[in-house]
mmCIF file with all atom_site columns, C-alpha atoms in Angstrom:
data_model
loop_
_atom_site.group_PDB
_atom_site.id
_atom_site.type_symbol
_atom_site.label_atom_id
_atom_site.label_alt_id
_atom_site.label_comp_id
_atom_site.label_asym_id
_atom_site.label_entity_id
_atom_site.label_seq_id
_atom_site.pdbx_PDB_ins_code
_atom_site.Cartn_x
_atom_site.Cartn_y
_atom_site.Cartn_z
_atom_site.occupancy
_atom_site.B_iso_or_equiv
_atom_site.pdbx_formal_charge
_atom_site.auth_seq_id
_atom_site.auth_comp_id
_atom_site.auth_asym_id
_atom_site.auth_atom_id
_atom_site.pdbx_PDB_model_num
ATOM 1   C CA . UNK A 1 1   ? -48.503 -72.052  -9.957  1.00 0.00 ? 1   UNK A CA 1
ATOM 2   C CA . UNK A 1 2   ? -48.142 -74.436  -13.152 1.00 0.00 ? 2   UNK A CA 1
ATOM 3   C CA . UNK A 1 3   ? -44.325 -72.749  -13.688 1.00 0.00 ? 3   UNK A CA 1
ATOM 4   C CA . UNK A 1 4   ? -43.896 -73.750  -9.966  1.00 0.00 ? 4   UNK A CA 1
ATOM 5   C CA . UNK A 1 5   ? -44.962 -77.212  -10.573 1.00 0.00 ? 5   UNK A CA 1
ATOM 6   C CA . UNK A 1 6   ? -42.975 -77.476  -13.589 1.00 0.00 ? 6   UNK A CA 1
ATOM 7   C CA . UNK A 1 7   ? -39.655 -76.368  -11.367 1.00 0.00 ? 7   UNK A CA 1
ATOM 8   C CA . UNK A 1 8   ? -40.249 -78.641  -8.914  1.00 0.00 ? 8   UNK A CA 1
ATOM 9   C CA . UNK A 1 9   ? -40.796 -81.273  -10.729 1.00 0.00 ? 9   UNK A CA 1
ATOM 10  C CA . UNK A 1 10  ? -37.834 -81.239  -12.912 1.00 0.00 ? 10  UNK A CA 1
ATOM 11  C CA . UNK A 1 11  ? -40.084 -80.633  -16.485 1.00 0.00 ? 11  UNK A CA 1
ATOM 12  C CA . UNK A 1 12  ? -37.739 -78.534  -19.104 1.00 0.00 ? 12  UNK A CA 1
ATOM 13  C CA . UNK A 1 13  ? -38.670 -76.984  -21.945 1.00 0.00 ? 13  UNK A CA 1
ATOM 14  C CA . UNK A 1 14  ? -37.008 -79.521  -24.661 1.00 0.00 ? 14  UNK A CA 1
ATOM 15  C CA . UNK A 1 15  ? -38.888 -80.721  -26.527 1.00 0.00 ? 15  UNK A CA 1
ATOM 16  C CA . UNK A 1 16  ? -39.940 -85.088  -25.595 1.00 0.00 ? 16  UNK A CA 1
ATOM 17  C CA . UNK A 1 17  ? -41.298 -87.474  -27.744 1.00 0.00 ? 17  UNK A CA 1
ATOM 18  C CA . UNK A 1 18  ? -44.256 -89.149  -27.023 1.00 0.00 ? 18  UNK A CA 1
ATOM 19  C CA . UNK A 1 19  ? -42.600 -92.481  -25.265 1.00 0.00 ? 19  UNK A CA 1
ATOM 20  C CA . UNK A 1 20  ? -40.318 -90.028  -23.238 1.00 0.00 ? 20  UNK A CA 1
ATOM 21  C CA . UNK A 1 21  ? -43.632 -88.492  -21.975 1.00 0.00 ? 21  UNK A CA 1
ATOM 22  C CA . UNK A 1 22  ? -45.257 -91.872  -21.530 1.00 0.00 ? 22  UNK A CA 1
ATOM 23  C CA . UNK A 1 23  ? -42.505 -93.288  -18.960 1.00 0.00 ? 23  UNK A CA 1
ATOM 24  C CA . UNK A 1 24  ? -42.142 -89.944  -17.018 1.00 0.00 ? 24  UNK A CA 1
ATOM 25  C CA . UNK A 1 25  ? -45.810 -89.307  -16.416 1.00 0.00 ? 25  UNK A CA 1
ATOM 26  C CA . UNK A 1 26  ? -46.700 -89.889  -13.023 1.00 0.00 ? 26  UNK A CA 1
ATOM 27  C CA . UNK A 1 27  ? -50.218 -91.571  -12.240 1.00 0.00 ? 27  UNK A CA 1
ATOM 28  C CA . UNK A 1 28  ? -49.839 -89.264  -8.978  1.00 0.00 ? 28  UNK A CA 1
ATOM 29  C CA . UNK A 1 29  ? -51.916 -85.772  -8.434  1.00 0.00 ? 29  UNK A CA 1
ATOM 30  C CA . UNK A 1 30  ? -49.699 -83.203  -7.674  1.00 0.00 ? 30  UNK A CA 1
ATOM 31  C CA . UNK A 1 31  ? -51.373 -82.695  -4.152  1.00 0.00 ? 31  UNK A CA 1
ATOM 32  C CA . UNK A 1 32  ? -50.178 -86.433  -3.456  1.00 0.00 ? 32  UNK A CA 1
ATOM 33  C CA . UNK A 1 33  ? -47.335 -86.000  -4.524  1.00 0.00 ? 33  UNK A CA 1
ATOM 34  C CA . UNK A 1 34  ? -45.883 -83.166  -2.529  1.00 0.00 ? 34  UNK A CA 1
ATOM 35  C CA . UNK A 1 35  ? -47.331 -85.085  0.090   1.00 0.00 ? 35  UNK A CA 1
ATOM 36  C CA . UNK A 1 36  ? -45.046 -88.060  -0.510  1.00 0.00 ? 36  UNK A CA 1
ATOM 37  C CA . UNK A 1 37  ? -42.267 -86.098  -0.510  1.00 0.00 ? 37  UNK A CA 1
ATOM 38  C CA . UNK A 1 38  ? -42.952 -84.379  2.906   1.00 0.00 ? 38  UNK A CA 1
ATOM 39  C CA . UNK A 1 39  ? -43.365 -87.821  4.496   1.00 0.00 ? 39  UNK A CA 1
ATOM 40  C CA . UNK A 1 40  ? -40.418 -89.436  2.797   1.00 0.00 ? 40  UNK A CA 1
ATOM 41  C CA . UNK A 1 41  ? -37.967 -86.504  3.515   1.00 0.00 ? 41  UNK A CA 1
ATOM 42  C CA . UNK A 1 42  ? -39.341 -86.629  7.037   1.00 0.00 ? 42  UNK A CA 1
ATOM 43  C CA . UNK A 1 43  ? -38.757 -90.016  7.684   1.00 0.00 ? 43  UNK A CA 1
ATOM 44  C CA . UNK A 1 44  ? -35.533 -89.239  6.322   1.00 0.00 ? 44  UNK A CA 1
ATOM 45  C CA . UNK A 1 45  ? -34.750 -86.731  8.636   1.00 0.00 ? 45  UNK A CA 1
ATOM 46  C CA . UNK A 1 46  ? -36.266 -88.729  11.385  1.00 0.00 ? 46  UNK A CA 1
ATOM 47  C CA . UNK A 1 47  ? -33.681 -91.898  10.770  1.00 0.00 ? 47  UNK A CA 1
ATOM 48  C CA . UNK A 1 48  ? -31.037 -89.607  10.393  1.00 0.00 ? 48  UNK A CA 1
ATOM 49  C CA . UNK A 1 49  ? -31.798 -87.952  14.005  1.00 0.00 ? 49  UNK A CA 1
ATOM 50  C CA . UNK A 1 50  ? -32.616 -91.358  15.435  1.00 0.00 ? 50  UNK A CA 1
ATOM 51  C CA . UNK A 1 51  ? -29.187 -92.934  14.038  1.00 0.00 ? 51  UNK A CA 1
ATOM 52  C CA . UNK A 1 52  ? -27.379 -89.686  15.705  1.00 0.00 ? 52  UNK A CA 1
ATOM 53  C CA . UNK A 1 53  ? -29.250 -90.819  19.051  1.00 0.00 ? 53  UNK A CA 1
ATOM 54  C CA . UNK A 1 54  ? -28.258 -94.409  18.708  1.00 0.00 ? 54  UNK A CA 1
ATOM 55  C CA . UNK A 1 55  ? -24.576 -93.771  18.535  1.00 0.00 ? 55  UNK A CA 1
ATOM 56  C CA . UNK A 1 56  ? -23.969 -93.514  21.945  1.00 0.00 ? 56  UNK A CA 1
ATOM 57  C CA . UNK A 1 57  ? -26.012 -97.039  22.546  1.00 0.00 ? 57  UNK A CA 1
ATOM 58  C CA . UNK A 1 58  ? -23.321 -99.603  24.153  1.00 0.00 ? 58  UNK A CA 1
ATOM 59  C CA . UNK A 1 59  ? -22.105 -102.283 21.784  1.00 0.00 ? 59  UNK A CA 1
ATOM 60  C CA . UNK A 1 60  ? -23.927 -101.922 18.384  1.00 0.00 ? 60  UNK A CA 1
ATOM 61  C CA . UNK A 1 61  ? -24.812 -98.147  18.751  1.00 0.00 ? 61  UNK A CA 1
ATOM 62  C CA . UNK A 1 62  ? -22.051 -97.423  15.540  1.00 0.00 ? 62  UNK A CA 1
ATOM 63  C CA . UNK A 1 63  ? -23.719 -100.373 13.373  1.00 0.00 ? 63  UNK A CA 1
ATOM 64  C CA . UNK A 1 64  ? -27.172 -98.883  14.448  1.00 0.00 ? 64  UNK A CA 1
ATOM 65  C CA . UNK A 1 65  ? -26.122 -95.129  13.985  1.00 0.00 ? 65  UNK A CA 1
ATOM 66  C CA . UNK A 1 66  ? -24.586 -96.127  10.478  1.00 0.00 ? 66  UNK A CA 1
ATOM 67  C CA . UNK A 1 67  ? -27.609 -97.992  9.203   1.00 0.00 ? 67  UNK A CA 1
ATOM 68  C CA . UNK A 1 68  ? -30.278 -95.200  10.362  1.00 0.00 ? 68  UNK A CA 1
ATOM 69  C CA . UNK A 1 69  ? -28.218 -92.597  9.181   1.00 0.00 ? 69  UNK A CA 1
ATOM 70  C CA . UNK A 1 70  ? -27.619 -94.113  5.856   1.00 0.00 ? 70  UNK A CA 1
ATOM 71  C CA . UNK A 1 71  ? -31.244 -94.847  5.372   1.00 0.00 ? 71  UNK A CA 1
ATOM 72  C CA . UNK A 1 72  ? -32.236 -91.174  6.166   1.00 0.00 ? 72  UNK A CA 1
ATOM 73  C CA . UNK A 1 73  ? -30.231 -90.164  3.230   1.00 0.00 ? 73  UNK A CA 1
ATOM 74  C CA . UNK A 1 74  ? -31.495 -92.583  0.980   1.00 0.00 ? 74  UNK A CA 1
ATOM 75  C CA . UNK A 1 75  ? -35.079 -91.527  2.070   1.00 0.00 ? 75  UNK A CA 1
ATOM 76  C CA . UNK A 1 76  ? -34.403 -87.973  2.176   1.00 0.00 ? 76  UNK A CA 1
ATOM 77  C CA . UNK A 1 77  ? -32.867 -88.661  -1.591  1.00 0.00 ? 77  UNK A CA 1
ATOM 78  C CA . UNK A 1 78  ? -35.610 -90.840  -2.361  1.00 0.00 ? 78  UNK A CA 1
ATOM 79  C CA . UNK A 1 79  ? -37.683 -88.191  -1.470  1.00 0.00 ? 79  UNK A CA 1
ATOM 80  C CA . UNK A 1 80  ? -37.675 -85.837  -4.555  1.00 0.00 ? 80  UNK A CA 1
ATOM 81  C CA . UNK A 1 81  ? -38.479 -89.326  -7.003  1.00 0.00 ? 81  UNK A CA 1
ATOM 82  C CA . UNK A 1 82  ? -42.328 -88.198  -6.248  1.00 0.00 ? 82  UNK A CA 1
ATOM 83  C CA . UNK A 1 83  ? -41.425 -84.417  -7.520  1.00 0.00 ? 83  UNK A CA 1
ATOM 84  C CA . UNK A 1 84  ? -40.174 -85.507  -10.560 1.00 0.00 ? 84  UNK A CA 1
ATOM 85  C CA . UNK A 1 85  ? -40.438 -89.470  -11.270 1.00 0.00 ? 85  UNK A CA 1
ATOM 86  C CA . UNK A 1 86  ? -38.227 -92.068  -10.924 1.00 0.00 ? 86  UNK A CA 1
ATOM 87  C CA . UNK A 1 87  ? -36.921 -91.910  -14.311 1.00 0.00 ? 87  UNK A CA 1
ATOM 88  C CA . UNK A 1 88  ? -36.077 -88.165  -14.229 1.00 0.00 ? 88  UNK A CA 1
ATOM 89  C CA . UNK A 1 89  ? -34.315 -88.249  -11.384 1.00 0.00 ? 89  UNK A CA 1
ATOM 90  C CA . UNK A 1 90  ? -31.790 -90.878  -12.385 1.00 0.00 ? 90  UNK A CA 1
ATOM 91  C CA . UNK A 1 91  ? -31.448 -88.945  -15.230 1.00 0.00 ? 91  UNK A CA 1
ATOM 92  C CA . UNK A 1 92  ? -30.659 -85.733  -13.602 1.00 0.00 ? 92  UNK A CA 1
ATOM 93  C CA . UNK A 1 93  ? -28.376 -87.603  -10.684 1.00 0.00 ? 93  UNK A CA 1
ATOM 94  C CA . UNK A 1 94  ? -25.893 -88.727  -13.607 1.00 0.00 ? 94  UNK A CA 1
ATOM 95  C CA . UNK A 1 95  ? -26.100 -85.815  -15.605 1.00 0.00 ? 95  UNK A CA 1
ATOM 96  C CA . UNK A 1 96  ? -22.168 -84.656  -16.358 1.00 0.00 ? 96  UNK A CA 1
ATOM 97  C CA . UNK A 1 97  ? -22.867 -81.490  -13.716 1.00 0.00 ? 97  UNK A CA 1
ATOM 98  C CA . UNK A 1 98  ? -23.737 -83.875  -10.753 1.00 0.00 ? 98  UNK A CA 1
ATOM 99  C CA . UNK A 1 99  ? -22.100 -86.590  -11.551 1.00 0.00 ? 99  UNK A CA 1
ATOM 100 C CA . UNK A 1 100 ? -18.680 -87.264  -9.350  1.00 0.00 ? 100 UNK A CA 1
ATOM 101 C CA . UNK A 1 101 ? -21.487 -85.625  -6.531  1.00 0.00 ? 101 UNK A CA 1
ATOM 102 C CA . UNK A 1 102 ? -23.512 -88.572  -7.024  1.00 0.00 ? 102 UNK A CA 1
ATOM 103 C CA . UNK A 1 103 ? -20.854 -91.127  -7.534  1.00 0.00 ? 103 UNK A CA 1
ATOM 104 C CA . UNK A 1 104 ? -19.351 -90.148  -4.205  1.00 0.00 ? 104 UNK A CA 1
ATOM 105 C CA . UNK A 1 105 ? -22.322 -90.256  -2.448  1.00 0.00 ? 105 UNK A CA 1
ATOM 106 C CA . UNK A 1 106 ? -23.749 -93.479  -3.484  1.00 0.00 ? 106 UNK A CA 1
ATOM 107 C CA . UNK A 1 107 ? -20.428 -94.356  -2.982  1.00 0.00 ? 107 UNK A CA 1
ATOM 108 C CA . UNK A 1 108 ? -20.312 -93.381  1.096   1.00 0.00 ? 108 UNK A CA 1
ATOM 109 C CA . UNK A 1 109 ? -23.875 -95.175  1.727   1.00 0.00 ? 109 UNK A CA 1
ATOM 110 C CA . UNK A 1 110 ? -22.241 -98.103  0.678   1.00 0.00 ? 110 UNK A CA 1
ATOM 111 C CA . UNK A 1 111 ? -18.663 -97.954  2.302   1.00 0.00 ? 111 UNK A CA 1
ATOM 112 C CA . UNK A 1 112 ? -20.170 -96.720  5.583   1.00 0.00 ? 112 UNK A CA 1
ATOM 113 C CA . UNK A 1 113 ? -22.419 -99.375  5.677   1.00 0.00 ? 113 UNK A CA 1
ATOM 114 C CA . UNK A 1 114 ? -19.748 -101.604 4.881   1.00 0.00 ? 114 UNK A CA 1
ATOM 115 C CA . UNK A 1 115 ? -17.496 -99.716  7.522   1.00 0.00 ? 115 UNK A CA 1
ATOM 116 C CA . UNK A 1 116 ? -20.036 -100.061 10.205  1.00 0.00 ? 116 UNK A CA 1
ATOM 117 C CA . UNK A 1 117 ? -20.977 -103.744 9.807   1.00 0.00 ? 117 UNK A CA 1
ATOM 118 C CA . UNK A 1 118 ? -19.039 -105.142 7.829   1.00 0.00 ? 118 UNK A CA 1
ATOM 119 C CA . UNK A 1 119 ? -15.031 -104.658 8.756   1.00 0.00 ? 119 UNK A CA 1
ATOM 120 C CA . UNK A 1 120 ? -16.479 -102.691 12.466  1.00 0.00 ? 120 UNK A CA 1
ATOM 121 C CA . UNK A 1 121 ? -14.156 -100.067 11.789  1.00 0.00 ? 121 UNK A CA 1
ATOM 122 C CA . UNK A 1 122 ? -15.904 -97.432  13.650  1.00 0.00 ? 122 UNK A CA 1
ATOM 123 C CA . UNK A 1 123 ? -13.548 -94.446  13.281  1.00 0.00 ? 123 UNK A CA 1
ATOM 124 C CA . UNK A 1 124 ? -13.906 -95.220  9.255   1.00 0.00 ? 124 UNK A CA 1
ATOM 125 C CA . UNK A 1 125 ? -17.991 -95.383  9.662   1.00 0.00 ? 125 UNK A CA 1
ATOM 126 C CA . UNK A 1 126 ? -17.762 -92.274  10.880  1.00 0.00 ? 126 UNK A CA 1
ATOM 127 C CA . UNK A 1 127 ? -15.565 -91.019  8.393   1.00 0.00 ? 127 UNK A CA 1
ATOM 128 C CA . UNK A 1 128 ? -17.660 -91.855  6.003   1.00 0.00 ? 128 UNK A CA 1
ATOM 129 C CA . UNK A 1 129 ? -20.580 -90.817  7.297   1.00 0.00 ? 129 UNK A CA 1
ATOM 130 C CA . UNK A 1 130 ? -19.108 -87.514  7.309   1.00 0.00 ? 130 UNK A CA 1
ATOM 131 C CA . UNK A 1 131 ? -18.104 -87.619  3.744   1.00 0.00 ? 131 UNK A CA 1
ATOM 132 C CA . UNK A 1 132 ? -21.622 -88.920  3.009   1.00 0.00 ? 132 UNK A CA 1
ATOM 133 C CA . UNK A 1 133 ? -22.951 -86.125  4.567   1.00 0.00 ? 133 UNK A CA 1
ATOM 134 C CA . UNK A 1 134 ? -20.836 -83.214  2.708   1.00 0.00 ? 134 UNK A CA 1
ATOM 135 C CA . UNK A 1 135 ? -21.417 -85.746  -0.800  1.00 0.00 ? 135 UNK A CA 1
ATOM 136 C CA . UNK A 1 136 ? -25.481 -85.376  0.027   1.00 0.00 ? 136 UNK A CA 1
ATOM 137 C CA . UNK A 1 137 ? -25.019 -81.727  0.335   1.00 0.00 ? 137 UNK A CA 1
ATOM 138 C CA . UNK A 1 138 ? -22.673 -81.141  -2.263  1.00 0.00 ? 138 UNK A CA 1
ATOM 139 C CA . UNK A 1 139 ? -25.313 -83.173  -4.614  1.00 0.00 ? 139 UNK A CA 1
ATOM 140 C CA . UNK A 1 140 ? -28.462 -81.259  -3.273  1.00 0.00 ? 140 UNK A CA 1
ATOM 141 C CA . UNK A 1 141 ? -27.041 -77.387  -3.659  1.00 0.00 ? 141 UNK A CA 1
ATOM 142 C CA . UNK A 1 142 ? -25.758 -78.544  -7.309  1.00 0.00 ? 142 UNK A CA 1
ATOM 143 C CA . UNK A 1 143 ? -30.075 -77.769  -8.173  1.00 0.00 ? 143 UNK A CA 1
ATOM 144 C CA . UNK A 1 144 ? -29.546 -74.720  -6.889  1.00 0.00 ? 144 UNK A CA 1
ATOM 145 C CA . UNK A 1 145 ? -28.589 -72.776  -9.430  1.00 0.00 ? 145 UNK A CA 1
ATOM 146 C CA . UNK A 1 146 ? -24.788 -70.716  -8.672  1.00 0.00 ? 146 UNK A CA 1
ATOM 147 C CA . UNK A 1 147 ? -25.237 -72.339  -5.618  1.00 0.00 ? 147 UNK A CA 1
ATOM 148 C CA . UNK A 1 148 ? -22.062 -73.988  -5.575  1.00 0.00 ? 148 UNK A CA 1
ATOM 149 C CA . UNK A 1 149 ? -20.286 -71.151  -7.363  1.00 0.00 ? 149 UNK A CA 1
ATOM 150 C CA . UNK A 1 150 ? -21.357 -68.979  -4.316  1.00 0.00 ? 150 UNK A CA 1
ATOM 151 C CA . UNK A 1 151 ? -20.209 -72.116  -1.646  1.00 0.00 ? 151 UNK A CA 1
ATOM 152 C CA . UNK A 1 152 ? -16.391 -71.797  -3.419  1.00 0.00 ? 152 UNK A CA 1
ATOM 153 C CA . UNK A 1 153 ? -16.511 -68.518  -3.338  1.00 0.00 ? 153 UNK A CA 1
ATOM 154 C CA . UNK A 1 154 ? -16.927 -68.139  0.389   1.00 0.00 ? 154 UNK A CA 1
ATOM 155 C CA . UNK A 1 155 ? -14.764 -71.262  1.097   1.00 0.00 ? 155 UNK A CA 1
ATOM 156 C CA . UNK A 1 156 ? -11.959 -69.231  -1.482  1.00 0.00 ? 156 UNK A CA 1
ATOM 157 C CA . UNK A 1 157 ? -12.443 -66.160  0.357   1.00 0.00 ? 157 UNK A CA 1
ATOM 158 C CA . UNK A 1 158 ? -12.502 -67.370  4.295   1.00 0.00 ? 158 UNK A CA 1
ATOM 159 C CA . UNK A 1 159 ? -9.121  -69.585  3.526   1.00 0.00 ? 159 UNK A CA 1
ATOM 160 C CA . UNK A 1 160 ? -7.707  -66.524  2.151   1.00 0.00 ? 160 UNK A CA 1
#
C-alpha cells in the first residue's frame, strides 16, 4: 500500500534534502487527501457536464459553456495538487516531457475564455475548447507511462 501511495503521490526515489522535504510535505492524511481529490475532480467533471448543458442556453449559453467548461479542467487539474502537493505538481507540469502539453493547455483555458467573453467569437470558443480538451488529455496520458507511445502508434497505424 505505501508503494501505492508513493505512485500516486508523485514521491521518487532521488534522493531530497531536508528543505525540499519540508515544502512538499503535506499537513494532509492520506485518507483526506484522496478524498480531496475525488471531490475536486468531481466538481470538475460536474462543471464540465454543466457547461456542455449550458451551451444550448439562448444568448450567453457559449460565454456560460466556456467558463464552466474551463473551470472543470482547472478543477479536474487542480485535482491531483492533493495527491502530490502543490509544489510537486508544478514541478512535474513543466518538466521537459510535459512541457509544450502544459503550455498548450494553460494556453486554451485562457484563449477560450478570452474567445468566449472577450472578442464573442463563438466558433473560436469552441475551437478552443476542443483543443483544450485534446491539450488536457494529451497532458494527463503523458503520467502514463508509454502511454503516448501506444496513442501514436494507433493514430500511425489507423492513418496508414
Amino acid at each position: 500500500m505505501d508503494k501505492l501511495k508513493n505512485v500516486l503521490s508523485g514521491q521518487d526515489n532521488e534522493e531530497r534534502n531536508g528543505f525540499e522535504e519540508v515544502i512538499e510535505t503535506s499537513s494532509l492524511s492520506w485518507g483526506t487527501r484522496i478524498k480531496g481529490f475525488i471531490a475536486c475532480f468531481v466538481i470538475g467533471v460536474a462543471c464540465s457536464i454543466l457547461g456542455t448543458c449550458l451551451l444550448w442556453v439562448p444568448g450567453k449559453g457559449m460565454a456560460l459553456f466556456a467558463i464552466f467548461y474551463t473551470i472543470g479542467n482547472v478543477a479536474s487539474l487542480g485535482s491531483t495538487m492533493f495527491l502530490m502537493g502543490p509544489l510537486k505538481q508544478l514541478k512535474k507540469m513543466f518538466e521537459m516531457t510535459r512541457l509544450i502539453a502544459t503550455i498548450v493547455m494553460l494556453l486554451c483555458l485562457v484563449l477560450t475564455l478570452c474567445a468566449a467573453l472577450w472578442w464573442k467569437i463563438k466558433g473560436l470558443a469552441l475551437l478552443f475548447c476542443i483543443l483544450q480538451f485534446f491539450a488536457m488529455a494529451w497532458y494527463s496520458i503523458s503520467f502514463i507511462p508509454f502511454a503516448r507511445d501506444a496513442v501514436k502508434k494507433c493514430f500511425t497505424t489507423c492513418i496508414s
